[in-house]
């Protein structure tokens, strides 16, 4: 089960990397993921280590990231909002959600335990 999970994870990460370097920017740029791994880990913890709730958290964080991209150049009255403040919104809300609403997220007991095959 763990070997299959690691293999599937590798395939999905590879597809994500191909998307970033080919479809989104059409070139490779160092640090192009720009904290997306942090967001993915936060979504996993926010989803309390369950697949469907983690998927919902990923959709929420993706929506916040798209909203931050869409809101660039917005001004309130005559006061323009700095682009850096808008781009920080998903990360600030991620920290806020994890600190304020997560409660106690209990990680699976097998995390960090090396796999040893049982012998009969």
mmCIF file of C-alpha atoms in Angstrom:
data_model
loop_
_atom_site.group_PDB
_atom_site.id
_atom_site.type_symbol
_atom_site.label_atom_id
_atom_site.label_comp_id
_atom_site.label_asym_id
_atom_site.label_seq_id
_atom_site.Cartn_x
_atom_site.Cartn_y
_atom_site.Cartn_z
ATOM 1 C CA UNK A 1 0.000 0.000 0.000
ATOM 2 C CA UNK A 2 2.788 2.440 0.886
ATOM 3 C CA UNK A 3 4.757 1.655 -2.249
ATOM 4 C CA UNK A 4 1.687 2.265 -4.389
ATOM 5 C CA UNK A 5 1.007 5.541 -2.562
ATOM 6 C CA UNK A 6 4.581 6.729 -3.114
ATOM 7 C CA UNK A 7 4.434 5.772 -6.808
ATOM 8 C CA UNK A 8 1.102 7.564 -7.303
ATOM 9 C CA UNK A 9 2.438 10.586 -5.425
ATOM 10 C CA UNK A 10 5.479 10.703 -7.700
ATOM 11 C CA UNK A 11 3.304 10.582 -10.806
ATOM 12 C CA UNK A 12 1.029 13.357 -9.537
ATOM 13 C CA UNK A 13 3.961 15.561 -8.518
ATOM 14 C CA UNK A 14 5.517 15.020 -11.943
ATOM 15 C CA UNK A 15 2.286 16.044 -13.660
ATOM 16 C CA UNK A 16 2.116 19.142 -11.448
ATOM 17 C CA UNK A 17 5.695 20.073 -12.309
ATOM 18 C CA UNK A 18 5.056 19.601 -16.019
ATOM 19 C CA UNK A 19 1.993 21.821 -15.756
ATOM 20 C CA UNK A 20 3.941 24.584 -14.027
ATOM 21 C CA UNK A 21 6.822 24.558 -16.469
ATOM 22 C CA UNK A 22 4.943 23.930 -19.724
ATOM 23 C CA UNK A 23 1.328 25.042 -19.493
ATOM 24 C CA UNK A 24 1.404 27.940 -17.052
ATOM 25 C CA UNK A 25 4.620 29.801 -17.906
ATOM 26 C CA UNK A 26 6.000 27.961 -20.975
ATOM 27 C CA UNK A 27 9.486 28.077 -19.450
ATOM 28 C CA UNK A 28 11.364 26.873 -16.401
ATOM 29 C CA UNK A 29 12.040 29.491 -13.751
ATOM 30 C CA UNK A 30 13.783 28.747 -10.455
ATOM 31 C CA UNK A 31 11.394 28.790 -7.477
ATOM 32 C CA UNK A 32 8.387 28.676 -9.772
ATOM 33 C CA UNK A 33 6.331 26.733 -7.255
ATOM 34 C CA UNK A 34 6.541 29.750 -4.886
ATOM 35 C CA UNK A 35 5.188 28.188 -1.713
ATOM 36 C CA UNK A 36 2.650 25.844 -3.271
ATOM 37 C CA UNK A 37 4.107 22.951 -1.259
ATOM 38 C CA UNK A 38 3.426 24.877 1.941
ATOM 39 C CA UNK A 39 -0.139 25.421 0.788
ATOM 40 C CA UNK A 40 -0.543 21.711 -0.026
ATOM 41 C CA UNK A 41 0.738 20.675 3.392
ATOM 42 C CA UNK A 42 -1.538 23.235 5.030
ATOM 43 C CA UNK A 43 -4.488 21.881 3.025
ATOM 44 C CA UNK A 44 -3.684 18.350 4.177
ATOM 45 C CA UNK A 45 -3.563 19.411 7.819
ATOM 46 C CA UNK A 46 -6.636 21.642 7.428
ATOM 47 C CA UNK A 47 -8.458 18.671 5.896
ATOM 48 C CA UNK A 48 -7.572 16.650 9.006
ATOM 49 C CA UNK A 49 -5.665 14.041 6.969
ATOM 50 C CA UNK A 50 -8.780 12.870 5.102
ATOM 51 C CA UNK A 51 -8.750 12.755 1.277
ATOM 52 C CA UNK A 52 -12.060 14.479 0.519
ATOM 53 C CA UNK A 53 -11.727 17.217 3.109
ATOM 54 C CA UNK A 54 -8.146 17.822 1.970
ATOM 55 C CA UNK A 55 -9.437 18.109 -1.602
ATOM 56 C CA UNK A 56 -11.959 20.693 -0.402
ATOM 57 C CA UNK A 57 -9.177 22.595 1.355
ATOM 58 C CA UNK A 58 -7.080 22.478 -1.846
ATOM 59 C CA UNK A 59 -10.016 23.913 -3.788
ATOM 60 C CA UNK A 60 -10.406 26.650 -1.166
ATOM 61 C CA UNK A 61 -6.720 27.567 -1.272
ATOM 62 C CA UNK A 62 -6.711 27.426 -5.079
ATOM 63 C CA UNK A 63 -9.685 29.781 -5.138
ATOM 64 C CA UNK A 64 -7.863 32.160 -2.794
ATOM 65 C CA UNK A 65 -4.778 32.050 -5.023
ATOM 66 C CA UNK A 66 -6.867 32.762 -8.134
ATOM 67 C CA UNK A 67 -8.633 35.572 -6.292
ATOM 68 C CA UNK A 68 -5.274 37.108 -5.371
ATOM 69 C CA UNK A 69 -4.197 37.010 -9.026
ATOM 70 C CA UNK A 70 -7.501 38.539 -10.135
ATOM 71 C CA UNK A 71 -7.385 41.349 -7.557
ATOM 72 C CA UNK A 72 -3.984 42.722 -8.582
ATOM 73 C CA UNK A 73 -4.203 46.396 -9.441
ATOM 74 C CA UNK A 74 -7.306 46.994 -7.331
ATOM 75 C CA UNK A 75 -7.643 50.270 -5.463
ATOM 76 C CA UNK A 76 -9.928 51.388 -2.676
ATOM 77 C CA UNK A 77 -11.009 54.909 -3.514
ATOM 78 C CA UNK A 78 -7.848 56.819 -4.378
ATOM 79 C CA UNK A 79 -5.606 54.448 -2.398
ATOM 80 C CA UNK A 80 -4.010 51.718 -4.552
ATOM 81 C CA UNK A 81 -3.468 48.417 -2.740
ATOM 82 C CA UNK A 82 0.109 47.142 -3.131
ATOM 83 C CA UNK A 83 0.465 44.007 -5.256
ATOM 84 C CA UNK A 84 2.506 42.322 -2.518
ATOM 85 C CA UNK A 85 -0.370 42.715 -0.052
ATOM 86 C CA UNK A 86 -2.787 41.134 -2.517
ATOM 87 C CA UNK A 87 -0.401 38.240 -3.264
ATOM 88 C CA UNK A 88 0.010 37.568 0.468
ATOM 89 C CA UNK A 89 -3.741 37.022 0.996
ATOM 90 C CA UNK A 90 -3.744 33.214 0.396
ATOM 91 C CA UNK A 91 -0.783 32.686 2.720
ATOM 92 C CA UNK A 92 -2.167 34.901 5.474
ATOM 93 C CA UNK A 93 -5.552 33.208 5.281
ATOM 94 C CA UNK A 94 -3.836 29.795 5.331
ATOM 95 C CA UNK A 95 -2.033 30.650 8.550
ATOM 96 C CA UNK A 96 -5.235 32.134 9.983
ATOM 97 C CA UNK A 97 -7.261 29.033 9.126
ATOM 98 C CA UNK A 98 -4.663 26.665 10.531
ATOM 99 C CA UNK A 99 -4.174 28.678 13.714
ATOM 100 C CA UNK A 100 -7.801 29.494 14.367
ATOM 101 C CA UNK A 101 -10.100 26.821 13.025
ATOM 102 C CA UNK A 102 -8.213 23.569 12.794
ATOM 103 C CA UNK A 103 -8.617 22.459 16.393
ATOM 104 C CA UNK A 104 -6.667 19.291 16.975
ATOM 105 C CA UNK A 105 -5.608 17.490 13.813
ATOM 106 C CA UNK A 106 -4.250 14.084 14.723
ATOM 107 C CA UNK A 107 -1.767 12.804 12.169
ATOM 108 C CA UNK A 108 -1.808 9.137 11.163
ATOM 109 C CA UNK A 109 0.213 6.975 13.520
ATOM 110 C CA UNK A 110 2.302 5.452 10.731
ATOM 111 C CA UNK A 111 3.875 8.771 9.686
ATOM 112 C CA UNK A 112 7.613 8.656 10.232
ATOM 113 C CA UNK A 113 7.636 4.941 10.985
ATOM 114 C CA UNK A 114 9.765 2.992 8.502
ATOM 115 C CA UNK A 115 8.048 0.176 6.682
ATOM 116 C CA UNK A 116 9.195 -3.290 7.655
ATOM 117 C CA UNK A 117 7.737 -6.233 5.832
ATOM 118 C CA UNK A 118 6.280 -8.858 8.101
ATOM 119 C CA UNK A 119 7.910 -12.242 7.996
ATOM 120 C CA UNK A 120 5.997 -15.390 8.580
#
